[in-house]
């Protein structure tokens, strides 16, 4: 057998099929959006992709990356404190004790804010130092327009662009622990030491619905919302040949709209573009 020929980045990039129509932007409510080929980062669709916006809980992708950089001990038990907050979904409450491993999943699967704060606190870093590491990591990843002020996304000053969120998701999904968490439809954990089991559901609606036309599986995604951000969603999908696209929508007008718009963009991209075959 001959080994596949090594293709350059340009040669690997998907090409627009002839006689395909443009995505109908008139029906969209998002304020910015982007679809890229994950491998080459070629843009397949772009709308205000460099506009800086609040990103809500998309922030938690960076929080998870920085948390993993601290070489955490998954079996460590953390007590939930009042200072961890009470906004958003409360899958854990003050006084409850949860393992670090379970907090990680609660943060990413159900986007729990107080679990995320407890997760960041579990690293032993002062919150100011943890956030500093988030911003340093952003610079290291080439995210020049991305800034963080806290780990959850509740603060509208946590900002980025559709283009940089696509890159952030790409790097986050390269971490197996993150990728494994964000494709779970649900997660069951136990309060410590011998507490009852508790079940949580993913905020990613696409995990519960039919796959977009052209997609063979969802690789992973993350939702985000605060009033200033609107409804946000970033998701990576893969076709039957292993080609991945990343779709980002920021500022959609409704909770479900972000998912339907991401679905529509992905379906359009799979139909409008063709990936070159590997050499033989």
Short mmCIF file of C-alpha atoms in Angstrom, two decimals:
data_model
loop_
_atom_site.label_atom_id
_atom_site.label_comp_id
_atom_site.label_asym_id
_atom_site.label_seq_id
_atom_site.Cartn_x
_atom_site.Cartn_y
_atom_site.Cartn_z
CA UNK A 1 0.00 0.00 0.00
CA UNK A 2 1.10 3.50 -0.77
CA UNK A 3 1.07 6.02 2.02
CA UNK A 4 -1.32 8.99 1.56
CA UNK A 5 0.40 11.95 -0.02
CA UNK A 6 0.99 14.83 2.40
CA UNK A 7 -1.27 17.68 1.34
CA UNK A 8 -0.48 21.29 2.14
CA UNK A 9 -2.88 23.37 4.20
CA UNK A 10 -4.23 25.04 1.07
CA UNK A 11 -4.67 21.69 -0.66
CA UNK A 12 -6.57 20.28 2.33
CA UNK A 13 -9.00 23.20 2.50
CA UNK A 14 -12.59 22.58 1.38
CA UNK A 15 -13.65 24.24 -1.87
CA UNK A 16 -16.96 25.89 -2.66
CA UNK A 17 -19.06 23.78 -4.97
CA UNK A 18 -20.14 25.49 -8.20
CA UNK A 19 -23.66 26.89 -8.48
CA UNK A 20 -24.36 26.81 -4.74
CA UNK A 21 -26.37 29.62 -3.19
CA UNK A 22 -25.16 31.80 -0.32
CA UNK A 23 -26.51 31.30 3.19
CA UNK A 24 -29.69 33.36 3.62
CA UNK A 25 -28.56 35.87 6.21
CA UNK A 26 -31.94 37.66 6.13
CA UNK A 27 -33.52 34.88 8.18
CA UNK A 28 -30.84 34.91 10.88
CA UNK A 29 -31.01 36.73 14.22
CA UNK A 30 -27.37 36.27 15.26
CA UNK A 31 -25.18 39.36 15.56
CA UNK A 32 -22.04 37.54 14.45
CA UNK A 33 -21.28 34.06 13.20
CA UNK A 34 -18.58 31.91 11.69
CA UNK A 35 -18.18 28.46 10.17
CA UNK A 36 -14.64 27.14 9.69
CA UNK A 37 -12.97 23.95 8.59
CA UNK A 38 -11.42 22.67 11.82
CA UNK A 39 -8.26 21.32 10.16
CA UNK A 40 -7.19 24.33 8.08
CA UNK A 41 -9.31 27.02 9.85
CA UNK A 42 -10.52 28.11 6.40
CA UNK A 43 -13.62 30.27 6.68
CA UNK A 44 -16.69 28.75 5.05
CA UNK A 45 -19.09 31.43 6.30
CA UNK A 46 -18.40 34.67 8.13
CA UNK A 47 -20.58 37.50 9.41
CA UNK A 48 -19.15 40.15 11.74
CA UNK A 49 -16.67 37.48 12.79
CA UNK A 50 -14.21 40.03 14.21
CA UNK A 51 -16.77 42.01 16.21
CA UNK A 52 -16.02 41.95 19.94
CA UNK A 53 -19.02 40.86 22.00
CA UNK A 54 -19.91 39.52 25.43
CA UNK A 55 -19.80 35.72 25.38
CA UNK A 56 -21.55 34.49 28.53
CA UNK A 57 -20.75 30.92 29.54
CA UNK A 58 -18.55 30.26 26.51
CA UNK A 59 -16.07 31.62 29.08
CA UNK A 60 -16.18 28.22 30.79
CA UNK A 61 -14.14 26.68 27.96
CA UNK A 62 -11.17 28.81 28.99
CA UNK A 63 -11.85 28.17 32.67
CA UNK A 64 -11.68 24.43 31.98
CA UNK A 65 -8.40 24.79 30.07
CA UNK A 66 -6.74 26.79 32.86
CA UNK A 67 -8.10 24.40 35.48
CA UNK A 68 -6.53 21.43 33.66
CA UNK A 69 -3.22 23.29 33.45
CA UNK A 70 -3.02 23.18 37.25
CA UNK A 71 -2.73 19.36 37.28
CA UNK A 72 -5.86 18.89 39.44
CA UNK A 73 -6.61 15.92 41.69
CA UNK A 74 -9.99 14.62 40.58
CA UNK A 75 -10.83 12.89 43.85
CA UNK A 76 -10.30 16.00 45.96
CA UNK A 77 -13.51 17.08 47.68
CA UNK A 78 -14.62 20.73 47.65
CA UNK A 79 -17.33 22.38 49.76
CA UNK A 80 -19.67 24.78 47.97
CA UNK A 81 -19.53 28.23 49.57
CA UNK A 82 -21.95 31.15 49.54
CA UNK A 83 -19.26 33.20 47.80
CA UNK A 84 -19.47 30.83 44.83
CA UNK A 85 -22.72 32.58 43.92
CA UNK A 86 -26.36 31.74 43.36
CA UNK A 87 -27.11 32.87 39.81
CA UNK A 88 -28.20 30.52 37.04
CA UNK A 89 -28.62 26.76 37.40
CA UNK A 90 -27.91 25.57 40.94
CA UNK A 91 -27.01 21.91 40.61
CA UNK A 92 -25.05 22.25 43.85
CA UNK A 93 -25.77 24.54 46.79
CA UNK A 94 -23.93 26.02 49.74
CA UNK A 95 -22.64 23.43 52.18
CA UNK A 96 -22.68 20.50 49.79
CA UNK A 97 -19.44 18.64 49.14
CA UNK A 98 -18.50 17.48 45.65
CA UNK A 99 -15.39 15.97 44.08
CA UNK A 100 -13.33 18.15 41.76
CA UNK A 101 -13.97 15.67 38.93
CA UNK A 102 -17.73 16.05 39.36
CA UNK A 103 -17.52 19.87 39.60
CA UNK A 104 -15.69 19.85 36.26
CA UNK A 105 -18.58 17.99 34.64
CA UNK A 106 -21.27 20.08 36.34
CA UNK A 107 -19.53 23.20 35.04
CA UNK A 108 -19.33 22.03 31.43
CA UNK A 109 -22.42 19.85 31.08
CA UNK A 110 -25.03 22.02 32.79
CA UNK A 111 -23.05 25.29 32.76
CA UNK A 112 -23.45 25.75 36.51
CA UNK A 113 -21.92 29.05 37.64
CA UNK A 114 -21.34 28.27 41.30
CA UNK A 115 -19.82 24.89 40.39
CA UNK A 116 -17.47 26.75 38.05
CA UNK A 117 -16.42 29.17 40.78
CA UNK A 118 -15.81 26.26 43.17
CA UNK A 119 -13.80 24.52 40.44
CA UNK A 120 -11.56 27.55 39.96
CA UNK A 121 -11.22 27.91 43.75
CA UNK A 122 -10.20 24.24 44.03
CA UNK A 123 -6.93 25.03 42.24
CA UNK A 124 -5.74 26.97 45.31
CA UNK A 125 -5.11 30.05 43.18
CA UNK A 126 -6.54 33.41 44.29
CA UNK A 127 -9.38 34.30 41.91
CA UNK A 128 -7.42 37.27 40.57
CA UNK A 129 -4.52 34.98 39.72
CA UNK A 130 -6.79 32.38 38.10
CA UNK A 131 -8.34 35.06 35.85
CA UNK A 132 -4.87 36.36 35.01
CA UNK A 133 -3.96 32.88 33.82
CA UNK A 134 -7.11 32.83 31.67
CA UNK A 135 -5.98 36.00 29.93
CA UNK A 136 -2.40 34.78 29.54
CA UNK A 137 -3.74 31.55 28.03
CA UNK A 138 -5.82 33.58 25.59
CA UNK A 139 -2.70 35.40 24.43
CA UNK A 140 -0.81 32.11 24.14
CA UNK A 141 -3.58 30.77 21.89
CA UNK A 142 -3.48 33.86 19.69
CA UNK A 143 -6.79 35.26 20.94
CA UNK A 144 -5.97 38.95 20.82
CA UNK A 145 -9.53 40.24 21.20
CA UNK A 146 -10.52 37.87 24.01
CA UNK A 147 -10.60 39.15 27.58
CA UNK A 148 -11.84 37.66 30.86
CA UNK A 149 -12.72 39.26 34.21
CA UNK A 150 -14.05 36.15 36.01
CA UNK A 151 -14.43 32.40 35.33
CA UNK A 152 -18.17 31.92 34.75
CA UNK A 153 -19.24 34.33 32.01
CA UNK A 154 -21.74 36.18 34.20
CA UNK A 155 -19.82 39.42 33.73
CA UNK A 156 -20.50 41.07 30.33
CA UNK A 157 -16.86 42.23 30.33
CA UNK A 158 -15.90 38.67 29.37
CA UNK A 159 -15.61 39.25 25.65
CA UNK A 160 -14.39 37.68 22.44
CA UNK A 161 -15.25 37.36 18.75
CA UNK A 162 -16.84 34.59 16.72
CA UNK A 163 -13.49 33.98 15.05
CA UNK A 164 -11.62 33.64 18.33
CA UNK A 165 -14.33 31.53 19.96
CA UNK A 166 -13.99 29.07 17.07
CA UNK A 167 -10.29 28.80 17.81
CA UNK A 168 -10.92 28.54 21.57
CA UNK A 169 -13.35 25.66 20.99
CA UNK A 170 -10.84 23.93 18.72
CA UNK A 171 -8.16 24.03 21.42
CA UNK A 172 -10.60 23.10 24.19
CA UNK A 173 -11.79 20.03 22.31
CA UNK A 174 -8.20 18.90 21.83
CA UNK A 175 -8.24 18.24 25.60
CA UNK A 176 -9.84 14.82 26.04
CA UNK A 177 -11.29 15.66 29.46
CA UNK A 178 -13.17 18.63 28.02
CA UNK A 179 -14.26 16.83 24.86
CA UNK A 180 -15.57 13.88 26.84
CA UNK A 181 -17.60 16.19 29.10
CA UNK A 182 -19.24 18.37 26.47
CA UNK A 183 -20.73 15.48 24.50
CA UNK A 184 -22.57 14.04 27.51
CA UNK A 185 -26.34 14.43 27.31
CA UNK A 186 -26.50 13.94 31.06
CA UNK A 187 -24.26 13.29 34.02
CA UNK A 188 -24.89 11.63 37.37
CA UNK A 189 -22.79 12.42 40.44
CA UNK A 190 -22.95 11.80 44.15
CA UNK A 191 -22.68 14.32 46.93
CA UNK A 192 -19.88 13.46 49.33
CA UNK A 193 -19.21 11.51 51.38
CA UNK A 194 -22.26 9.27 51.02
CA UNK A 195 -24.87 11.60 49.62
CA UNK A 196 -27.64 10.79 47.14
CA UNK A 197 -27.09 10.67 43.39
CA UNK A 198 -27.95 13.80 41.43
CA UNK A 199 -28.55 13.97 37.67
CA UNK A 200 -27.94 16.96 35.41
CA UNK A 201 -28.69 17.53 31.71
CA UNK A 202 -26.62 19.23 29.04
CA UNK A 203 -27.49 22.75 27.90
CA UNK A 204 -26.61 21.71 24.32
CA UNK A 205 -29.98 21.05 22.67
CA UNK A 206 -28.39 19.61 19.52
CA UNK A 207 -27.26 16.57 21.52
CA UNK A 208 -30.91 15.58 21.93
CA UNK A 209 -32.05 16.13 18.34
CA UNK A 210 -31.39 14.74 14.89
CA UNK A 211 -27.95 15.47 13.51
CA UNK A 212 -27.69 18.27 10.96
CA UNK A 213 -27.74 16.98 7.38
CA UNK A 214 -24.16 16.10 6.45
CA UNK A 215 -22.98 15.53 10.00
CA UNK A 216 -22.13 12.07 11.35
CA UNK A 217 -21.56 13.16 14.95
CA UNK A 218 -21.24 16.14 17.25
CA UNK A 219 -17.67 16.45 18.54
CA UNK A 220 -18.58 18.93 21.26
CA UNK A 221 -20.19 22.27 21.94
CA UNK A 222 -20.84 24.93 24.57
CA UNK A 223 -23.64 27.39 25.17
CA UNK A 224 -23.49 30.92 26.55
CA UNK A 225 -25.93 33.59 27.65
CA UNK A 226 -26.12 36.84 29.53
CA UNK A 227 -28.42 39.67 28.52
CA UNK A 228 -25.58 41.69 26.99
CA UNK A 229 -24.36 38.69 24.96
CA UNK A 230 -27.66 37.32 23.73
CA UNK A 231 -27.86 33.59 23.10
CA UNK A 232 -24.53 32.09 22.01
CA UNK A 233 -23.43 28.66 20.86
CA UNK A 234 -20.21 27.11 19.56
CA UNK A 235 -20.17 23.56 18.23
CA UNK A 236 -17.86 21.22 16.33
CA UNK A 237 -19.31 18.51 14.07
CA UNK A 238 -17.79 15.79 11.93
CA UNK A 239 -18.94 14.16 8.70
CA UNK A 240 -18.67 10.48 7.77
CA UNK A 241 -15.21 11.07 6.26
CA UNK A 242 -13.79 12.64 9.42
CA UNK A 243 -13.89 16.24 8.23
CA UNK A 244 -14.80 18.64 11.03
CA UNK A 245 -16.41 22.05 10.93
CA UNK A 246 -16.78 24.49 13.81
CA UNK A 247 -19.85 26.71 13.89
CA UNK A 248 -20.20 29.75 16.16
CA UNK A 249 -23.24 31.98 16.58
CA UNK A 250 -23.16 34.97 18.94
CA UNK A 251 -26.08 37.17 19.91
CA UNK A 252 -29.00 35.10 18.64
CA UNK A 253 -32.35 36.43 19.79
CA UNK A 254 -33.80 33.31 21.45
CA UNK A 255 -32.70 30.28 23.43
CA UNK A 256 -33.63 27.79 20.74
CA UNK A 257 -32.78 30.14 17.88
CA UNK A 258 -29.04 29.76 18.48
CA UNK A 259 -29.33 26.01 17.95
CA UNK A 260 -31.54 26.21 14.87
CA UNK A 261 -29.24 28.84 13.35
CA UNK A 262 -26.12 26.78 14.09
CA UNK A 263 -27.86 23.77 12.55
CA UNK A 264 -28.83 25.75 9.44
CA UNK A 265 -25.28 27.08 9.02
CA UNK A 266 -23.76 23.63 9.40
CA UNK A 267 -26.17 22.06 6.92
CA UNK A 268 -25.49 24.84 4.43
CA UNK A 269 -21.72 24.39 4.81
CA UNK A 270 -21.86 20.60 4.29
CA UNK A 271 -23.91 21.15 1.11
CA UNK A 272 -21.95 24.12 -0.24
CA UNK A 273 -18.40 22.79 0.22
CA UNK A 274 -16.44 19.72 -0.84
CA UNK A 275 -13.28 18.44 0.82
CA UNK A 276 -10.46 17.15 -1.40
CA UNK A 277 -9.80 13.40 -1.17
CA UNK A 278 -6.58 12.17 0.36
CA UNK A 279 -3.86 11.27 -2.10
CA UNK A 280 -3.05 7.62 -2.75
#
